[in-house]
Short mmCIF file of C-alpha atoms and ligand atoms in Angstrom, two decimals:
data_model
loop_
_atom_site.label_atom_id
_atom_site.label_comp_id
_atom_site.label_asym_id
_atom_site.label_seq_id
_atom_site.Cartn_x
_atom_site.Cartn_y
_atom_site.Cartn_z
CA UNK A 1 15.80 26.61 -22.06
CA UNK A 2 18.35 24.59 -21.57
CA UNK A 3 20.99 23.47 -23.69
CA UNK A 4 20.80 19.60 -22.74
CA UNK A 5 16.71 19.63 -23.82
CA UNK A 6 13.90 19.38 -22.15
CA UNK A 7 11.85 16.37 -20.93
CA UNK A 8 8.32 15.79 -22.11
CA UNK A 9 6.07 12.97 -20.58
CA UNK A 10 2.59 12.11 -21.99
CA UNK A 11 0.20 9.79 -20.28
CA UNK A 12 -2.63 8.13 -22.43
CA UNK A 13 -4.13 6.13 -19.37
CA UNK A 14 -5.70 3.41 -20.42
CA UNK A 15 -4.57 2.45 -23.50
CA UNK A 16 -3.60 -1.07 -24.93
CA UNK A 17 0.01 -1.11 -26.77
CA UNK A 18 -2.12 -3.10 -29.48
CA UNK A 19 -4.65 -0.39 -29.87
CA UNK A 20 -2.30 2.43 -30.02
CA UNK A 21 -0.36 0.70 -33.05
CA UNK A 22 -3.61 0.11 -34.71
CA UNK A 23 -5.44 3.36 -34.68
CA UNK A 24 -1.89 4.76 -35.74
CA UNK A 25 -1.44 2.16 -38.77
CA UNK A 26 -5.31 3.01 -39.30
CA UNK A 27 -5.39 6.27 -39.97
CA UNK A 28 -7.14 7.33 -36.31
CA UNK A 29 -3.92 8.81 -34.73
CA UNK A 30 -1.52 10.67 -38.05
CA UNK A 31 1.17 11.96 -35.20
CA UNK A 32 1.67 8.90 -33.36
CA UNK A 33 2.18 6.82 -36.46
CA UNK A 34 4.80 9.81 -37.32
CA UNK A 35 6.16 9.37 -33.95
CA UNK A 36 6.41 5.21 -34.07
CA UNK A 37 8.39 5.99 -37.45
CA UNK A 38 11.49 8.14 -35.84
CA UNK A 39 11.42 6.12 -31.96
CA UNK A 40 10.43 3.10 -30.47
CA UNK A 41 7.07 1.50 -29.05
CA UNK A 42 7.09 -1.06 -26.72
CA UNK A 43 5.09 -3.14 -24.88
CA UNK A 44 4.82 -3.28 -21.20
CA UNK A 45 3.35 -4.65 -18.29
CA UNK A 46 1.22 -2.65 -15.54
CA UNK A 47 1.96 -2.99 -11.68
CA UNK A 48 0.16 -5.68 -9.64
CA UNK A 49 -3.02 -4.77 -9.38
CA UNK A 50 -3.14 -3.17 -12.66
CA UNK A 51 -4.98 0.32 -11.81
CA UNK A 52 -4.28 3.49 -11.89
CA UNK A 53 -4.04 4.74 -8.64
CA UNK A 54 -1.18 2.02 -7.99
CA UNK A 55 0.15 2.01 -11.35
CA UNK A 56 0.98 6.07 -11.99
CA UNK A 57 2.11 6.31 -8.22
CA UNK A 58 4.72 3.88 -9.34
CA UNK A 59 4.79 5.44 -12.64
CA UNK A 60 6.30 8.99 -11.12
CA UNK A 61 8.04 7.46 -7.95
CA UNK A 62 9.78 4.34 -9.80
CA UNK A 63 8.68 2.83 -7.06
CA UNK A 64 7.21 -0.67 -5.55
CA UNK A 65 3.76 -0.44 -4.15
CA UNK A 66 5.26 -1.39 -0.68
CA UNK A 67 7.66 1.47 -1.34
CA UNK A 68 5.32 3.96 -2.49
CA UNK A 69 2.39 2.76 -0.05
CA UNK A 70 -0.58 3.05 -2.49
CA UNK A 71 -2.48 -0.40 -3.30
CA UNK A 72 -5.30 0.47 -4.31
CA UNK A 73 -8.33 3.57 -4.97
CA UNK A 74 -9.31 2.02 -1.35
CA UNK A 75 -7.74 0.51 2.03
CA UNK A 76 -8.89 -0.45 5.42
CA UNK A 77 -6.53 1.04 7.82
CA UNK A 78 -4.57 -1.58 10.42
CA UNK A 79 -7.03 -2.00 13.46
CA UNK A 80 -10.51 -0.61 12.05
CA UNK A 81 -13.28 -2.40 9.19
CA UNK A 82 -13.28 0.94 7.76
CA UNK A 83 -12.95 1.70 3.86
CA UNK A 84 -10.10 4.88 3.55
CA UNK A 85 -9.74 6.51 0.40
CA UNK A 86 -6.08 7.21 0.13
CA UNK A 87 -4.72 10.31 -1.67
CA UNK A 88 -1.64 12.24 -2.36
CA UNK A 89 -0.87 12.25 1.41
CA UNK A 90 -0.56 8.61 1.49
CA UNK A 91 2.24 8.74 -0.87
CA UNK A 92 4.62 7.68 0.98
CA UNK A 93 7.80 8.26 -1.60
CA UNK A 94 8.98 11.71 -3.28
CA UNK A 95 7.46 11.98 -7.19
CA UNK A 96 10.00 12.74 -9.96
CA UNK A 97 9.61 16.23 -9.86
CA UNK A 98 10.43 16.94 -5.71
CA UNK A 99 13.43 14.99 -6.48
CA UNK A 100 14.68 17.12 -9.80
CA UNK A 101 16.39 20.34 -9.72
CA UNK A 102 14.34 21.91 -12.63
CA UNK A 103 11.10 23.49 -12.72
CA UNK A 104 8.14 21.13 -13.84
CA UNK A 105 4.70 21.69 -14.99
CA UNK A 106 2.34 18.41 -14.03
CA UNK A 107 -0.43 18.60 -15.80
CA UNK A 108 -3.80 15.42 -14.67
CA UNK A 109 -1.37 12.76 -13.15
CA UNK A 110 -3.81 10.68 -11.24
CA UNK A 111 -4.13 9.78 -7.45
CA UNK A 112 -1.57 13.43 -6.99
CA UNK A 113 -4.87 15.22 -5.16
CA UNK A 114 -4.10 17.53 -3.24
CA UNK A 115 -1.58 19.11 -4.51
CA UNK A 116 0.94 21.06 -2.49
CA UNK A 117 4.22 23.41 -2.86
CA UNK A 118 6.83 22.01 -5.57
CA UNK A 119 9.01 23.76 -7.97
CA UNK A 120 6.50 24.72 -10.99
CA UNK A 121 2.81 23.90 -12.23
CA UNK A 122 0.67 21.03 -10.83
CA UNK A 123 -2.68 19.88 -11.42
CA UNK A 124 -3.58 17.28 -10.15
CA UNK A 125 -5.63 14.08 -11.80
CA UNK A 126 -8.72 12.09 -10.80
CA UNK A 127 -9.77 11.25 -8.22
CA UNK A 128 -9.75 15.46 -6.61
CA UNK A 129 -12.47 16.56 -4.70
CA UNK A 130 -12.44 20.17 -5.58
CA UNK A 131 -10.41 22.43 -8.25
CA UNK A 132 -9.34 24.55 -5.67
CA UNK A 133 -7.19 22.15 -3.70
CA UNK A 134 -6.11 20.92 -7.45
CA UNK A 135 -4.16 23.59 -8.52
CA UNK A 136 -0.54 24.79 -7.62
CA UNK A 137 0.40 27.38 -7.35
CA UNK A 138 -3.30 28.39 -6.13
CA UNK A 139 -2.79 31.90 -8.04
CA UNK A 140 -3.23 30.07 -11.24
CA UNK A 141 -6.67 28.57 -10.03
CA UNK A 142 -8.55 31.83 -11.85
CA UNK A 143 -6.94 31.00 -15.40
CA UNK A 144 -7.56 27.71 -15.15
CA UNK A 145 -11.22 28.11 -14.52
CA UNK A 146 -11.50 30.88 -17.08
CA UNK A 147 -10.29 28.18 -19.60
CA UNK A 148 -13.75 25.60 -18.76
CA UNK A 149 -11.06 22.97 -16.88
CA UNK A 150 -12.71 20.26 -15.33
CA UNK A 151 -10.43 17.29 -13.64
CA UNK A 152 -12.35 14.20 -15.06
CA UNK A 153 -15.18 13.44 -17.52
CA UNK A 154 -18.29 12.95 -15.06
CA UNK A 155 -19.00 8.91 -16.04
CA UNK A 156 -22.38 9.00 -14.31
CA UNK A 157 -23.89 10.36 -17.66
CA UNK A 158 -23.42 7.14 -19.11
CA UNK A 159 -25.46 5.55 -17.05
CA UNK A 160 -28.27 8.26 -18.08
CA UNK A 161 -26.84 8.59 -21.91
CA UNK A 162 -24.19 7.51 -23.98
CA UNK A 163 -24.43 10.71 -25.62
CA UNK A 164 -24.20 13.12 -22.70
CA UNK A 165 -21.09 11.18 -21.78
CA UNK A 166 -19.72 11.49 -25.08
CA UNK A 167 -20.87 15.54 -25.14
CA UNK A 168 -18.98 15.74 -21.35
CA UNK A 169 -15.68 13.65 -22.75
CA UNK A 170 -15.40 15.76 -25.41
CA UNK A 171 -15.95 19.30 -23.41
CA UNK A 172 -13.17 17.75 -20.46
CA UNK A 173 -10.84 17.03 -23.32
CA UNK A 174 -10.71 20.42 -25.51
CA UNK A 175 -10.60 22.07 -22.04
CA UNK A 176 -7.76 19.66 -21.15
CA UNK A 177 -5.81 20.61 -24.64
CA UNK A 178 -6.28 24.82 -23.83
CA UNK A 179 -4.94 24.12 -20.59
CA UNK A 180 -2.03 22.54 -21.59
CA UNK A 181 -1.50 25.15 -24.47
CA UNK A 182 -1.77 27.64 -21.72
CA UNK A 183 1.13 26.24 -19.51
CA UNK A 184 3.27 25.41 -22.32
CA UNK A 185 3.34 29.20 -23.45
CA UNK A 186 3.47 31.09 -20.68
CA UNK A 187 5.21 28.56 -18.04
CA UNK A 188 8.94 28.23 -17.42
CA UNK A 189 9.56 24.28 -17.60
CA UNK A 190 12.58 21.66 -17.95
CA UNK A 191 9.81 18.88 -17.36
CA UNK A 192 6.46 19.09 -19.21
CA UNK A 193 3.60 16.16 -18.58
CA UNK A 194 0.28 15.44 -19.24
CA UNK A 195 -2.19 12.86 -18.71
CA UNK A 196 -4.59 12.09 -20.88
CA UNK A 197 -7.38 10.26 -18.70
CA UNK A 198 -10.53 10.27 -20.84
CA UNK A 199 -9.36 7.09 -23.19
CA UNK A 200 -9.39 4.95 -19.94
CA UNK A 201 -13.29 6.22 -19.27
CA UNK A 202 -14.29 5.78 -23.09
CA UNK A 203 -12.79 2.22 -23.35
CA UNK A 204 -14.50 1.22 -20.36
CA UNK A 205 -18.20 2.08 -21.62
CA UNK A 206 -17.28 1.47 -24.97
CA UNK A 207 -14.75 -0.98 -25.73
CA UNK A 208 -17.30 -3.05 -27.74
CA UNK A 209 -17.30 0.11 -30.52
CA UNK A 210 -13.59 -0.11 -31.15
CA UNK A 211 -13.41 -3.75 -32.00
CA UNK A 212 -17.04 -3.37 -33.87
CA UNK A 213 -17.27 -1.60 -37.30
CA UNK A 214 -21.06 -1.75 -37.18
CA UNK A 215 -21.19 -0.16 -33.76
CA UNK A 216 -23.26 2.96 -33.43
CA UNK A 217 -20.65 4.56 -31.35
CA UNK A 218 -17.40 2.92 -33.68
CA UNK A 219 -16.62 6.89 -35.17
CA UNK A 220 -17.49 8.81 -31.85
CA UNK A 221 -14.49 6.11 -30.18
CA UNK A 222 -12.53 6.54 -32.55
CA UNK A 223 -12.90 10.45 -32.95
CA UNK A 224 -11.84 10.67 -29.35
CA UNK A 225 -8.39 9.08 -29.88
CA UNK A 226 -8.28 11.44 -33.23
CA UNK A 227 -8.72 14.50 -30.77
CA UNK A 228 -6.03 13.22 -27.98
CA UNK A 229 -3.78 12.59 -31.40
CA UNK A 230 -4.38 16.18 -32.34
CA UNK A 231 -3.00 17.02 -29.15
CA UNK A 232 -0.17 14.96 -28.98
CA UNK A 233 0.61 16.62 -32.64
CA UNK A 234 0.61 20.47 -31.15
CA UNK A 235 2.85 19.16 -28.88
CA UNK A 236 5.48 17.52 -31.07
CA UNK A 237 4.97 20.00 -33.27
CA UNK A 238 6.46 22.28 -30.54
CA UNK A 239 9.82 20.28 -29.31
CA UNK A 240 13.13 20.70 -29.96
CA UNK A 241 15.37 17.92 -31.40
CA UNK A 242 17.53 17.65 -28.72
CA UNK A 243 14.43 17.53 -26.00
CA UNK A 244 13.55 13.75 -24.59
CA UNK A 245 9.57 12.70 -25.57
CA UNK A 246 8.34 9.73 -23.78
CA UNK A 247 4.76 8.32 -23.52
CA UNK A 248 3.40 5.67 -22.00
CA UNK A 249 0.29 3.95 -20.43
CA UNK A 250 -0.03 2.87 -17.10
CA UNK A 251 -2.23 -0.50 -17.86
CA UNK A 252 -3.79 -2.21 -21.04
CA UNK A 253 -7.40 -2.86 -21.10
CA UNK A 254 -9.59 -5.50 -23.16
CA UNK A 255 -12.78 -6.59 -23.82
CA UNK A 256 -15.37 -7.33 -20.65
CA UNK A 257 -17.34 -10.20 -20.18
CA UNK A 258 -18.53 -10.69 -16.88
CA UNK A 259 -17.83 -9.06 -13.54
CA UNK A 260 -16.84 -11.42 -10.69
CA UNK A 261 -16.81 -11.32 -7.03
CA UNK A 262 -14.24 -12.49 -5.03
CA UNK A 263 -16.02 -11.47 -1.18
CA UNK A 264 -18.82 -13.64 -2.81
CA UNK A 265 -17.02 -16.31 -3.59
CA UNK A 266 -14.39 -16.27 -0.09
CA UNK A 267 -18.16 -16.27 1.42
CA UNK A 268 -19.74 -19.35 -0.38
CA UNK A 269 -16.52 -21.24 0.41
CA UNK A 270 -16.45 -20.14 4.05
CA UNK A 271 -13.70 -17.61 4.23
CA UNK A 272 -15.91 -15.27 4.85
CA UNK A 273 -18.84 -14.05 7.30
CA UNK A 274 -20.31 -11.23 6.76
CA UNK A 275 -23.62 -9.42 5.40
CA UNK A 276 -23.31 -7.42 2.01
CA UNK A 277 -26.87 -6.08 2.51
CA UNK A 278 -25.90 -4.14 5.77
CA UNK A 279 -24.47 -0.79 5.76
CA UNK A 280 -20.83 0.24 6.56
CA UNK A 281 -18.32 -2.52 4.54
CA UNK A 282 -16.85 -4.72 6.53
CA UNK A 283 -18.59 -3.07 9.90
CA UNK A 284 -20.78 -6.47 10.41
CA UNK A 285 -17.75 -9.28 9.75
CA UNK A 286 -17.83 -11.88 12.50
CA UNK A 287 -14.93 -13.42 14.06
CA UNK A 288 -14.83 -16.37 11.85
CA UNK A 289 -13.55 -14.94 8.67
CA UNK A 290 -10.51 -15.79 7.50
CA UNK A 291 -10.39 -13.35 4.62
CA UNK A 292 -11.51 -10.54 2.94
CA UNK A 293 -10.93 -8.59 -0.51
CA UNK A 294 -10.79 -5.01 -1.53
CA UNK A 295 -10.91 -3.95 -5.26
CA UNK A 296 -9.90 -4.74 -7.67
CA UNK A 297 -9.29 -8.47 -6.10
CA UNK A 298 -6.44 -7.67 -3.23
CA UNK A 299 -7.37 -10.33 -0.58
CA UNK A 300 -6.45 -10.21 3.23
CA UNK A 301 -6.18 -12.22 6.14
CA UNK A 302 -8.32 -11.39 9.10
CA UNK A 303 -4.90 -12.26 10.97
CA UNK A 304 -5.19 -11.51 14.69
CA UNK A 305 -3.46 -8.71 16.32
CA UNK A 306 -3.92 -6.67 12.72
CA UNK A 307 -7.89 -6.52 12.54
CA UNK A 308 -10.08 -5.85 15.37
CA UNK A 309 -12.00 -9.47 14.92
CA UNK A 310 -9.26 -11.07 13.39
CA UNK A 311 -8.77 -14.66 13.74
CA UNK A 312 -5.75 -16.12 11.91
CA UNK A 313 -2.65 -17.20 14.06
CA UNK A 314 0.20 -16.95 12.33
CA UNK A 315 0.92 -20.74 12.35
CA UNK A 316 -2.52 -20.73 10.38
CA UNK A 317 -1.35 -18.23 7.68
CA UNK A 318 0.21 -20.03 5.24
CA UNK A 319 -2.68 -23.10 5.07
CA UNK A 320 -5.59 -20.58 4.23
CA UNK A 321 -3.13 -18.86 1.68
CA UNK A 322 -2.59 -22.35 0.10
CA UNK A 323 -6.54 -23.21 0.22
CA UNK A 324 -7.73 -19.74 -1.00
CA UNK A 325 -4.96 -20.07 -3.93
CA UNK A 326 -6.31 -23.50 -4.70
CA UNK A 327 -9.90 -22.10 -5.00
CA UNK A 328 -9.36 -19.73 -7.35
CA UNK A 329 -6.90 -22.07 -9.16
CA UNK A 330 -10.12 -24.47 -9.87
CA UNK A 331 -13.17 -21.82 -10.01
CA UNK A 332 -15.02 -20.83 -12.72
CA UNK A 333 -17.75 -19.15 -14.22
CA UNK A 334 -19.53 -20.59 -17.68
CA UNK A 335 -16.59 -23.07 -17.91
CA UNK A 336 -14.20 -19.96 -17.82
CA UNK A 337 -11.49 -19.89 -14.72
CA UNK A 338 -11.84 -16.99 -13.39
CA UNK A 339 -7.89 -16.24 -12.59
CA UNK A 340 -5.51 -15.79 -15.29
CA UNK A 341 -2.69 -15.68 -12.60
CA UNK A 342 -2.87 -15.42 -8.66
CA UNK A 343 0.15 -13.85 -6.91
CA UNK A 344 1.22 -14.19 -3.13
CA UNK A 345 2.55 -11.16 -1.32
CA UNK A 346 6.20 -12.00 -1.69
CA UNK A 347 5.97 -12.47 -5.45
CA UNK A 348 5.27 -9.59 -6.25
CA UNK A 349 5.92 -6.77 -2.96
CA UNK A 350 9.31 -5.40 -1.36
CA UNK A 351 9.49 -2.56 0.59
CA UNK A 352 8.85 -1.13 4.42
CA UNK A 353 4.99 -1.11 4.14
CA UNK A 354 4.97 -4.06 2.69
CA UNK A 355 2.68 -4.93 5.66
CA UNK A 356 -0.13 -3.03 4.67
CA UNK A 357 0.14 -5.29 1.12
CA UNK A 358 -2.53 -7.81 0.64
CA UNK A 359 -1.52 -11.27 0.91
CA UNK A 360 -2.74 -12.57 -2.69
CA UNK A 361 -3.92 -10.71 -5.59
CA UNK A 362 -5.66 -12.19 -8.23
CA UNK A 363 -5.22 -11.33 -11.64
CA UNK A 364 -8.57 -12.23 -14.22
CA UNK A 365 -8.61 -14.20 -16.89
CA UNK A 366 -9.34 -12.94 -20.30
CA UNK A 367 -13.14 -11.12 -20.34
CA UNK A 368 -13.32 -11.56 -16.59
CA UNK A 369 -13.46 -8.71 -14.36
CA UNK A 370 -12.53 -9.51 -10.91
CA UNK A 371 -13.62 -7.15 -8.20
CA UNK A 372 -14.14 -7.85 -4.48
CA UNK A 373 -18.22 -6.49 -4.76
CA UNK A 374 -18.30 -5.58 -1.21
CA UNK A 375 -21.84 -5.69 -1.92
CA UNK A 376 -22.76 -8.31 -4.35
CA UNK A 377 -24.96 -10.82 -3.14
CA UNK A 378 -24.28 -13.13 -6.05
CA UNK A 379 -20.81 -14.44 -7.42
CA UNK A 380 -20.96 -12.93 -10.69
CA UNK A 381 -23.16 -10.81 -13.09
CA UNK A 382 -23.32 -8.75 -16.98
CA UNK A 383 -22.27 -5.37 -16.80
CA UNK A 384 -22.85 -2.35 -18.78
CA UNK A 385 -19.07 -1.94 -19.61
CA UNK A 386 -17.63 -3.12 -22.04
CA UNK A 387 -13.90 -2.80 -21.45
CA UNK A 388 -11.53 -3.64 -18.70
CA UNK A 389 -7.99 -3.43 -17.37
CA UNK A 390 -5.45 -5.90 -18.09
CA UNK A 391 -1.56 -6.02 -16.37
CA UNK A 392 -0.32 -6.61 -19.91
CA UNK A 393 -0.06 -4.51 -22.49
CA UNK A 394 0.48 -1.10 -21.41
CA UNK A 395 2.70 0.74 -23.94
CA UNK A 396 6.26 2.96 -23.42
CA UNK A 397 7.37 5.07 -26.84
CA UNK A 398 10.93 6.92 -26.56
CA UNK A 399 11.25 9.33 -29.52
CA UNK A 400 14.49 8.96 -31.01
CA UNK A 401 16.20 5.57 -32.18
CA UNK A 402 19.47 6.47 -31.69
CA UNK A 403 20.82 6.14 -27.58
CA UNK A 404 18.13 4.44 -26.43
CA UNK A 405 18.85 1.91 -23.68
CA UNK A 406 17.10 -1.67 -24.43
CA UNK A 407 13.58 -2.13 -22.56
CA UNK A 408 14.24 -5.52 -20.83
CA UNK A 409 12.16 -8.35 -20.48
CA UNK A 410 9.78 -7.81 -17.63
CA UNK A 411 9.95 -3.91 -17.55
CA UNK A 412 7.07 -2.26 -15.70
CA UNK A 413 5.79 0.57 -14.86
CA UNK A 414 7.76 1.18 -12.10
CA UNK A 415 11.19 0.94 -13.96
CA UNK A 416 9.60 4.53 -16.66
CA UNK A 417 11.32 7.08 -14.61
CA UNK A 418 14.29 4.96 -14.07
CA UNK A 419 14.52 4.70 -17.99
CA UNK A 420 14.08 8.24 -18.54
CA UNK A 421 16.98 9.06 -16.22
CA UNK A 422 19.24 6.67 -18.34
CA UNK A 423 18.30 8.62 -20.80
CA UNK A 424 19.07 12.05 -19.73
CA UNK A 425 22.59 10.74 -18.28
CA UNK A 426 23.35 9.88 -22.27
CA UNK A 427 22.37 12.73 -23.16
CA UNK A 428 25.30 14.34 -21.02
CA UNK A 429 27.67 11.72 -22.00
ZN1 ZN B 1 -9.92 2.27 -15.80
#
C-alpha cells in the first residue's frame, strides 16, 4: 500500500442527490449518513443527454462527449440509416485507469464492454453481451462465476412480475457485494471502484414506491438502498484515513408521467417522412426529411453529403434548427411543454467528433419522458415506469472536510476525475 493512500470510487447510478440525503437522514442508508457527517455532498448536474452510457464515459475520461465520442446507447453511422450499438471500442479517449501508473481494480462501470488488457481487475458494466468478454484478466472469469456474478439485473421480469424482478435485483446485488469482497482481499490495488447499477433499474419501475408510504413495494425500494448501504459500510469500514473516498452518480432521476416522441412529433410537423410500422429504423426515410431523432431525444439533420438521402444544404441548416427549436419551444402534451430546455450543438459540444454530435438535444420537462420512439405511431403515451432521468441532480460526496477544493457552479460529470486529481496533488503537497 502506499504511503500517500489509496483512491476509492463508488458509483450509485441512478440516484437523485435529494434521495440520497433523504434515505440517509431517514434511517434507509446508516453509513452514508455517517459518511455526509465527516465529508461533503453535493449536487451536480449530468452530461447532455443525461444517460449513462454518455454520462460514465465522461465520468472516467473527464471528457466532452465530442471528446470521448459516445452520445448515446445508439448511433447511426455517417453514410448508412443503420442503428449501431456503440461499445467500449467506440471510446474514443483513454479511461482514468490507462492513464494512471497504479494498478486498478474496475469493478460494473457501464458502457466499458469489452474489456481488454490494463494494469489490474476489470469488469465491465451493462450493457456486455457475454461474461466471458467481461472479465480481465480472463483467468479470473472461473472465480467470478463460482461467486453467482451476473452483469445486470434482467428488467424483462418486470414486465412478467414485480416480484421476480425484485427476487433477480436482489440475487445481482449480493453477488455484486461477494465480488467486490473478493477483489478487495485478494487484489493488489491503488484504485478501487464499483458501480452500483441496480438503483437506476429499481427507480425506473418503481419510483412511485419511494415517494408513496402506502405503496406495496415502499419497504422492498427501500430495502434495496439498505443493502447497497450495507455495502458501502464494508467498504468504509475497510479504508484507511489517509485513502481518498469519492462517490457519485452519473444522473438524477424523478418521477414519470408520460413518455413522448419526438420522431412522432418531427413527423406530424413535416420534418419527417418515414414509416414506423416497417422494419429496419430509418431503412424506409424518403428524401424529404429534414430530421430525425435517436434516444433519448438527440435530433439530426438529414444534411446532404452526411446521410445517404439527405436533403439539407448547408445554407438551409440553420432555418430548420430555428423552426424545430421553435416547435418544441411551443408543444405540449395535457397543457404540459414538453421541453424543460432545448440545446443546439455548440452549446453544449467541443471536441474533434463533434461532427458525429446531434444538432439539438432536448431536455424534458418535469414528468415528461422524451424519447425519439423510432416506432411510435402516436406522439405520446402512459408507461409502466414510474421513474426517469433528469440532467440535474446527480450527487458527488468527497470524504474528508478538510483540503477539499470548492465544487463550482456548473460542475458536471465530466469535471469528477479532474476533481479527484486535485485532490491527490494535495495530498502530496
Ligand atoms: Zn436509467
Amino acid at each position: 500500500m502506499s504511503c500517500m493512500g489509496r483512491t476509492v470510487f463508488i458509483g450509485l447510478d441512478g440516484v437523485p442527490h435529494g434521495l440520497l440525503k433523504r434515505l440517509a437522514d431517514d434511517g434507509t442508508m446508516p453509513h452514508c449518513r455517517r459518511l455526509f457527517e465527516i465529508g461533503n455532498l453535493h449536487c451536480i448536474a449530468s452530461t447532455i443527454p443525461d444517460i449513462s452510457s454518455v454520462a460514465w464515459s465522461s465520468i472516467i475520461t473527464g471528457k466532452n462527449p465530442a471528446e470521448h465520442g459516445i452520445f448515446g446507447f445508439v448511433d447511426i453511422p455517417i453514410n448508412t440509416y443503420r442503428i449501431s450499438f456503440p461499445n467500449y471500442l467506440s471510446l474514443k479517449s483513454k479511461p482514468f485507469w490507462e492513464k494512471s501508473e497504479g494498478r486498478s481494480v474496475i469493478l460494473n462501470v457501464p458502457s466499458t464492454f469489452p474489456v481488454r488488457e490494463m494494469n489490474g481487475v476489470h469488469i465491465s458494466g451493462f450493457v456486455s453481451l457475454d461474461l466471458e468478454r467481461s472479465v480481465y484478466p480472463p483467468g479470473l472469469l472461473s472465480q467470478v462465476k463460482a461467486l453467482d456474478y451476473k452483469v445486470d439485473v434482467d428488467a424483462e421480469k418486470a414486465h412478467v412480475s414485480m416480484d421476480m424482478f425484485l427476487s433477480d435485483l436482489d440475487k445481482t446485488l449480493t453477488a455484486r457485494g461477494k465480488v467486490c469482497d473478493h477483489l478487495w482481499q485478494h487484489e493488489k490495488w491503488d484504485t478501487f471502484m464499483i458501480v452500483f447499477t441496480g438503483t437506476d433499474r429499481l427507480m425506473h419501475f418503481l419510483w412511485d414506491a419511494y415517494e408513496d408510504e402506502e405503496h406495496w413495494y415502499y419497504k422492498a425500494f427501500r430495502g434495496h438502498f439498505s443493502k447497497v448501504d450495507a455495502i458501502v459500510g464494508s467498504i468504509i469500514d475497510r479504508l484507511n484515513d489517509n485513502d481518498i473516498l469519492v462517490m457519485c452518480s452519473d444522473h438524477g432521476m424523478e418521477h414519470l408521467d408520460k413518455n413522448v416522441y419526438v420522431n412522432a412529433i418531427l413527423k406530424e410537423h413535416g420534418f419527417l417522412h418515414y414509416d414506423p410500422a416497417l422494419k429496419g429504423g430509418f431503412a424506409n426515410i424518403d428524401g424529404r426529411t429534414k430530421a430525425f431523432s435517436l434516444d433519448p431525444a438527440r435530433i439530426y439533420l438529414n444534411k446532404r453529403g452526411k446521410f445517404p438521402r439527405g436533403c439539407v444544404a448547408p445554407n438551409d441548416e440553420e432555418k430548420i434548427i430555428e423552426d424545430i427549436c421553435e416547435l418544441f419551444q411551443r408543444y405540449a402534451v395535457g397543457g404540459k411543454a414538453v421541453c424543460k430546455a432545448i440545446y443546439r450543438k455548440k452549446e453544449i459540444f467541443h471536441g474533434p467528433f463533434i461532427d458525429l454530435a446531434p444538432d439539438i438535444v432536448l431536455i424534458g420537462n418535469e414528468g415528461i419522458n422524451l424519447h425519439s420512439g423510432l416506432t411510435a405511431e402516436n406522439t405520446s403515451e402512459e408507461t409502466i415506469f414510474s421513474g426517469k432521468h433528469t440532467q440535474h441532480d446527480a450527487f458527488l460526496y468527497v470524504r474528508g472536510r478538510d483540503k477539499c477544493p470548492s465544487v463550482k457552479e456548473g460542475f458536471n460529470v465530466s469535471n469528477i476525475i479532474g476533481y479527484i486529481d486535485s485532490l491527490k496533488a494535495e495530498r502530496w503537497r
